[in-house]
Amino acid sequence: METSSIRKKRDPRWTRFEEFLRSRGLRHSASRGLVVEIFFSNEGSISAEELWLAVKNQVPGIAVSTVYRTLRLLVDSGLARTCEGQGTVHYEPRSKASRDRIICMDCGKVMDLDLPEADLLQERIAMRLGYTVEQRELFMYGRCPACLRRRALAMKNAGRY
Amino acid sequence: METSSIRKKRDPRWTRFEEFLRSRGLRHSASRGLVVEIFFSNEGSISAEELWLAVKNQVPGIAVSTVYRTLRLLVDSGLARTCEGQGTVHYEPRSKASRDRIICMDCGKVMDLDLPEADLLQERIAMRLGYTVEQRELFMYGRCPACLRRRALAMKNAGRY
DNA sequence: CTTAATGCAAATCCTTTGCATGTAG
DNA sequence: CTACATGCAAAGGATTTGCATTAAG
């Protein structure tokens, strides 16, 4: 599998995956490399079977089990996460940073946040429960100032309905 | 199924479910009622099988398929939603205001939490940004105590799977 | 009466595993 | 050489479906 060693080398995730393998005494292999590479090249979420098809498309003869096994490694190494897919499990790249955001339910605006206070909270909870926590998502759904103003105005003007 | 018609009548979700049935020309039935009632009485998320066990505990002889079929109705009617559970799909009431949970990345265990501290944090953020917030999701990903122990042990005996 | 709902078991997915064999280190 | 990785097929689980039968409206 020499096809794109350059791209591999440039992607920090690849390095991280290699480190993960080494740290567990696991080995490199052409099929494994292909699966990982195609998974990385995919932006959104993907099911095991979709990934398998994409892989077979490049190198026929690779077994589904290999895809599943590699996917497990990706999850274990923290480079992938599972997420909802209709009916079947989907996998998506896990970004390093934690994600905090506030979403306006009226206009749909999404604002990315960085909340050190949430880090503290997270630590406290983890401690209390005996967990270790590596990542978090804090999504808040509500209304943005602009939409709140608009609503307030609409209230006055249209007295009732 | 007269056991708790009073409780049923008081829960607005029940009314909504009945409307949903009527709008589709579907029928009432004792088993269906039981499944819905037990689902509603459960606060957190639950798997189809767990729900089945709880149902059988009250009235033995009810089939899993009935539980699955009812669960689908609940989802279709917007009263339930699916969510991640270890390996298997879990269901939870859709109306639940906020969801806080901690998920083990090793065994997939999902623990539902109730975090008043997060409410405070949420309020503070909202205030600062001029938003109102009505709902939140706080997902934390890490490792549970059991898996942490297992890992510590596995450290000695070189890992494979 | 008409037609949906149910229980049961068989059928379908989706995912994991056992095993003989290939292969990286 | 020594494990680990792989393909294949069989095994496992979870969820769905076909069908005869029961029961709601």
Coordinates of N, CA, C and O in Angstrom, one line a residue, chain B residues 13-115:
Chain B
R13 N -49.0 13.1 27.7 CA -48.4 12.3 26.6 C -49.4 11.2 26.3 O -49.4 10.8 25.1
W14 N -50.1 10.7 27.2 CA -51.0 9.7 27.0 C -52.1 10.1 26.0 O -52.4 9.4 25.0
T15 N -52.6 11.3 26.3 CA -53.6 11.9 25.4 C -53.1 12.0 24.0 O -53.7 11.7 23.0
R16 N -51.8 12.5 23.9 CA -51.2 12.7 22.6 C -51.1 11.3 21.9 O -51.3 11.3 20.7
F17 N -50.8 10.3 22.6 CA -50.6 9.0 22.0 C -51.9 8.5 21.5 O -52.0 8.0 20.4
E18 N -53.0 8.7 22.3 CA -54.3 8.3 21.8 C -54.7 9.0 20.6 O -55.3 8.4 19.6
E19 N -54.4 10.3 20.5 CA -54.7 11.1 19.3 C -54.0 10.5 18.1 O -54.5 10.4 17.0
F20 N -52.7 10.2 18.3 CA -51.9 9.6 17.3 C -52.6 8.3 16.7 O -52.7 8.1 15.5
L21 N -53.0 7.5 17.7 CA -53.6 6.2 17.2 C -54.9 6.5 16.4 O -55.0 6.0 15.3
R22 N -55.7 7.4 16.9 CA -56.9 7.7 16.2 C -56.6 8.2 14.8 O -57.2 7.8 13.8
S23 N -55.7 9.1 14.8 CA -55.4 9.8 13.5 C -54.9 8.7 12.4 O -54.9 9.0 11.2
R24 N -54.5 7.6 12.9 CA -54.0 6.6 12.0 C -55.0 5.4 11.9 O -54.7 4.4 11.2
G25 N -56.1 5.5 12.6 CA -57.0 4.4 12.6 C -56.5 3.1 13.2 O -56.8 2.0 12.9
L26 N -55.6 3.3 14.2 CA -55.0 2.2 15.0 C -55.9 2.0 16.2 O -56.6 2.9 16.6
R27 N -55.7 0.8 16.8 CA -56.5 0.5 18.0 C -55.8 0.5 19.3 O -54.6 0.3 19.4
H28 N -56.6 0.6 20.3 CA -56.2 0.4 21.7 C -56.0 -1.1 21.9 O -56.7 -1.9 21.3
S29 N -55.2 -1.4 22.9 CA -55.2 -2.8 23.4 C -54.4 -2.8 24.7 O -53.7 -2.0 25.0
A30 N -54.7 -3.8 25.5 CA -54.2 -4.0 26.8 C -52.7 -4.0 26.8 O -52.0 -3.2 27.5
S31 N -52.1 -4.8 25.9 CA -50.6 -5.0 25.9 C -50.0 -3.7 25.5 O -49.0 -3.2 26.1
R32 N -50.5 -3.1 24.4 CA -50.0 -1.8 23.9 C -50.0 -0.8 25.0 O -49.1 0.0 25.2
G33 N -51.1 -0.7 25.7 CA -51.3 0.2 26.8 C -50.2 0.0 27.9 O -49.6 1.0 28.3
L34 N -50.0 -1.2 28.2 CA -49.0 -1.5 29.2 C -47.6 -1.1 28.8 O -46.9 -0.4 29.6
V35 N -47.3 -1.4 27.6 CA -45.9 -1.0 27.1 C -45.7 0.5 27.2 O -44.8 1.0 27.7
V36 N -46.7 1.2 26.7 CA -46.6 2.6 26.7 C -46.6 3.2 28.1 O -45.7 4.0 28.4
E37 N -47.4 2.7 28.9 CA -47.4 3.1 30.3 C -46.1 3.0 31.0 O -45.6 3.8 31.7
I38 N -45.5 1.7 30.9 CA -44.2 1.5 31.5 C -43.2 2.3 30.9 O -42.3 2.8 31.6
F39 N -43.2 2.5 29.6 CA -42.2 3.4 29.0 C -42.3 4.8 29.5 O -41.3 5.4 29.9
F40 N -43.5 5.3 29.7 CA -43.7 6.6 30.2 C -43.2 6.7 31.6 O -42.7 7.8 32.1
S41 N -43.4 5.7 32.4 CA -43.0 5.7 33.8 C -41.5 5.7 34.0 O -41.0 5.9 35.1
N42 N -40.8 5.4 32.9 CA -39.4 5.3 33.1 C -38.7 6.7 32.7 O -39.0 7.2 31.7
E43 N -37.9 7.1 33.6 CA -37.3 8.5 33.4 C -36.2 8.5 32.3 O -36.2 9.3 31.5
G44 N -35.3 7.6 32.4 CA -34.1 7.7 31.6 C -34.3 6.9 30.2 O -35.4 6.8 29.8
S45 N -33.2 6.4 29.7 CA -33.3 5.7 28.4 C -33.4 4.2 28.7 O -32.9 3.7 29.8
I46 N -33.9 3.4 27.8 CA -34.2 2.0 28.1 C -34.1 1.3 26.8 O -34.4 1.8 25.7
S47 N -33.6 0.0 26.9 CA -33.5 -0.8 25.6 C -34.8 -1.5 25.5 O -35.6 -1.7 26.4
A48 N -35.1 -2.0 24.2 CA -36.3 -2.8 24.0 C -36.4 -3.9 24.9 O -37.5 -4.2 25.4
E49 N -35.3 -4.6 25.1 CA -35.4 -5.8 26.0 C -35.6 -5.5 27.4 O -36.4 -6.1 28.1
E50 N -35.0 -4.4 27.9 CA -35.3 -4.0 29.3 C -36.7 -3.7 29.5 O -37.4 -4.1 30.5
L51 N -37.3 -3.0 28.5 CA -38.7 -2.7 28.6 C -39.5 -3.9 28.5 O -40.5 -4.1 29.3
W52 N -39.1 -4.8 27.7 CA -39.9 -6.1 27.6 C -39.9 -6.8 28.9 O -40.9 -7.3 29.4
L53 N -38.7 -6.9 29.6 CA -38.6 -7.5 30.9 C -39.6 -6.9 31.9 O -40.3 -7.5 32.6
A54 N -39.5 -5.6 31.9 CA -40.4 -4.8 32.8 C -41.9 -5.1 32.5 O -42.7 -5.3 33.5
V55 N -42.2 -5.2 31.3 CA -43.6 -5.5 30.9 C -44.0 -6.9 31.3 O -45.0 -7.1 31.9
K56 N -43.1 -7.8 31.0 CA -43.4 -9.2 31.3 C -43.6 -9.4 32.8 O -44.3 -10.3 33.3
N57 N -42.9 -8.6 33.5 CA -42.9 -8.7 35.0 C -44.3 -8.4 35.5 O -44.7 -8.9 36.5
Q58 N -45.0 -7.5 34.8 CA -46.4 -7.2 35.2 C -47.4 -8.2 34.6 O -48.3 -8.6 35.2
V59 N -47.2 -8.5 33.3 CA -48.1 -9.4 32.6 C -47.3 -10.3 31.7 O -46.9 -10.0 30.6
P60 N -47.0 -11.5 32.2 CA -46.2 -12.5 31.5 C -47.0 -12.9 30.2 O -48.2 -12.8 30.1
G61 N -46.2 -13.3 29.2 CA -46.9 -13.7 28.0 C -46.9 -12.7 26.9 O -47.3 -13.0 25.8
I62 N -46.4 -11.5 27.2 CA -46.3 -10.5 26.1 C -45.1 -10.7 25.3 O -44.0 -10.9 25.9
A63 N -45.2 -10.6 24.0 CA -44.1 -10.9 23.1 C -43.2 -9.7 22.9 O -43.6 -8.6 23.0
V64 N -41.9 -10.0 22.6 CA -41.0 -9.0 22.4 C -41.4 -8.2 21.2 O -41.3 -6.9 21.1
S65 N -41.9 -8.9 20.2 CA -42.3 -8.2 19.0 C -43.4 -7.1 19.3 O -43.3 -6.0 18.7
T66 N -44.2 -7.3 20.2 CA -45.2 -6.3 20.6 C -44.5 -5.1 21.2 O -44.9 -3.9 20.9
V67 N -43.5 -5.3 21.9 CA -42.7 -4.2 22.5 C -42.1 -3.4 21.4 O -42.2 -2.2 21.3
Y68 N -41.4 -4.1 20.5 CA -40.8 -3.4 19.3 C -41.8 -2.6 18.5 O -41.6 -1.5 18.1
R69 N -42.9 -3.3 18.3 CA -43.9 -2.6 17.5 C -44.5 -1.4 18.2 O -44.7 -0.3 17.5
T70 N -44.7 -1.5 19.5 CA -45.2 -0.3 20.2 C -44.1 0.8 20.2 O -44.4 2.0 20.1
L71 N -42.9 0.4 20.4 CA -41.8 1.4 20.5 C -41.8 2.2 19.2 O -41.5 3.4 19.1
R72 N -42.0 1.5 18.1 CA -42.0 2.1 16.8 C -43.1 3.2 16.7 O -42.9 4.3 16.2
L73 N -44.2 2.8 17.2 CA -45.4 3.8 17.3 C -45.0 5.0 18.1 O -45.3 6.1 17.7
L74 N -44.3 4.8 19.2 CA -43.9 5.9 20.1 C -43.0 6.8 19.4 O -43.1 8.0 19.5
V75 N -42.1 6.2 18.6 CA -41.1 7.0 17.9 C -41.9 7.8 16.8 O -41.7 9.0 16.6
D76 N -42.7 7.1 16.1 CA -43.4 7.7 15.0 C -44.3 8.9 15.4 O -44.5 9.8 14.7
S77 N -44.8 8.7 16.6 CA -45.7 9.7 17.2 C -44.9 10.9 17.8 O -45.5 11.9 18.2
G78 N -43.6 10.8 17.8 CA -42.8 11.8 18.3 C -42.7 11.8 19.9 O -42.1 12.7 20.4
L79 N -43.2 10.8 20.5 CA -43.2 10.7 21.9 C -41.9 10.1 22.5 O -41.6 10.2 23.6
A80 N -41.2 9.4 21.6 CA -39.9 8.8 22.0 C -38.9 9.0 20.9 O -39.2 9.4 19.8
R81 N -37.7 8.9 21.3 CA -36.6 9.0 20.4 C -35.6 7.9 20.6 O -35.5 7.4 21.8
T82 N -34.8 7.6 19.6 CA -33.7 6.6 19.9 C -32.5 7.3 20.3 O -32.2 8.4 19.9
C83 N -31.6 6.6 21.0 CA -30.4 7.2 21.4 C -29.3 6.0 21.6 O -29.7 4.9 21.6
E84 N -28.1 6.4 21.6 CA -27.0 5.4 21.8 C -27.1 4.6 23.1 O -27.3 5.2 24.1
G85 N -26.9 3.3 23.0 CA -26.8 2.5 24.1 C -25.8 1.5 23.8 O -25.5 1.3 22.6
Q86 N -25.2 0.8 24.7 CA -24.0 -0.1 24.4 C -24.5 -1.2 23.4 O -25.2 -2.1 23.8
G87 N -24.1 -1.1 22.2 CA -24.4 -2.1 21.2 C -25.8 -2.1 20.8 O -26.1 -2.2 19.6
T88 N -26.7 -1.9 21.6 CA -28.1 -2.0 21.2 C -28.8 -0.6 21.3 O -28.3 0.3 22.0
V89 N -29.8 -0.4 20.5 CA -30.5 0.9 20.5 C -31.3 1.1 21.8 O -31.8 0.1 22.4
H90 N -31.3 2.3 22.3 CA -32.0 2.6 23.5 C -33.1 3.7 23.1 O -33.0 4.4 22.1
Y91 N -34.1 3.7 23.9 CA -35.2 4.7 23.6 C -35.4 5.5 24.8 O -35.3 5.1 26.0
E92 N -35.8 6.8 24.6 CA -36.1 7.7 25.7 C -37.2 8.6 25.4 O -37.4 8.9 24.2
P93 N -37.9 9.1 26.4 CA -39.0 10.0 26.2 C -38.4 11.3 25.5 O -37.4 11.7 25.8
R94 N -39.1 11.7 24.5 CA -38.6 12.9 23.8 C -38.8 14.2 24.5 O -38.1 15.2 24.2
S95 N -39.8 14.2 25.4 CA -40.1 15.5 26.0 C -39.1 15.9 27.1 O -39.1 17.0 27.5
K96 N -38.3 14.9 27.4 CA -37.3 15.2 28.5 C -36.5 16.5 28.2 O -36.0 16.6 27.1
A97 N -36.5 17.4 29.1 CA -36.0 18.7 28.8 C -34.5 18.7 28.5 O -34.0 19.2 27.5
S98 N -33.7 18.1 29.4 CA -32.2 18.1 29.2 C -31.6 16.8 29.4 O -32.2 15.9 30.1
R99 N -30.6 16.5 28.7 CA -29.9 15.2 28.8 C -28.5 15.4 29.1 O -27.7 16.0 28.4
D100 N -28.1 14.9 30.3 CA -26.8 14.8 30.7 C -26.4 13.4 30.8 O -27.1 12.6 31.4
R101 N -25.3 13.0 30.2 CA -24.9 11.6 30.4 C -23.4 11.4 30.2 O -22.7 12.3 29.6
I102 N -22.9 10.3 30.8 CA -21.5 10.0 30.7 C -21.4 8.7 30.1 O -22.1 7.7 30.4
I103 N -20.6 8.5 29.0 CA -20.5 7.3 28.2 C -19.1 6.7 28.3 O -18.1 7.4 28.1
C104 N -19.1 5.4 28.6 CA -17.8 4.7 28.6 C -17.4 4.3 27.2 O -18.1 3.7 26.5
M105 N -16.2 4.8 26.8 CA -15.7 4.5 25.5 C -15.2 3.1 25.3 O -15.0 2.6 24.2
D106 N -15.0 2.4 26.5 CA -14.6 1.0 26.4 C -15.8 0.0 26.2 O -15.9 -0.7 25.3
C107 N -16.7 0.1 27.2 CA -17.8 -0.9 27.2 C -19.1 -0.3 26.7 O -20.0 -1.0 26.5
G108 N -19.0 1.0 26.4 CA -20.2 1.6 25.8 C -21.3 1.9 26.8 O -22.4 2.4 26.4
K109 N -21.1 1.6 28.1 CA -22.1 1.9 29.1 C -22.6 3.4 29.1 O -21.7 4.2 29.0
V110 N -23.8 3.6 29.1 CA -24.4 5.0 29.2 C -25.0 5.2 30.5 O -25.8 4.4 30.9
M111 N -24.6 6.2 31.2 CA -25.2 6.6 32.5 C -25.9 7.9 32.4 O -25.3 8.9 32.0
D112 N -27.1 7.9 32.7 CA -27.9 9.1 32.6 C -27.6 9.9 33.9 O -27.6 9.3 35.0
L113 N -27.4 11.2 33.8 CA -27.1 12.0 35.0 C -28.2 13.1 35.1 O -28.8 13.5 34.2
D114 N -28.2 13.6 36.3 CA -29.0 14.8 36.5 C -28.1 15.8 37.2 O -27.7 15.6 38.3
L115 N -27.8 16.9 36.5 CA -26.7 17.8 36.9 C -27.2 19.2 37.2 O -27.2 20.0 36.3

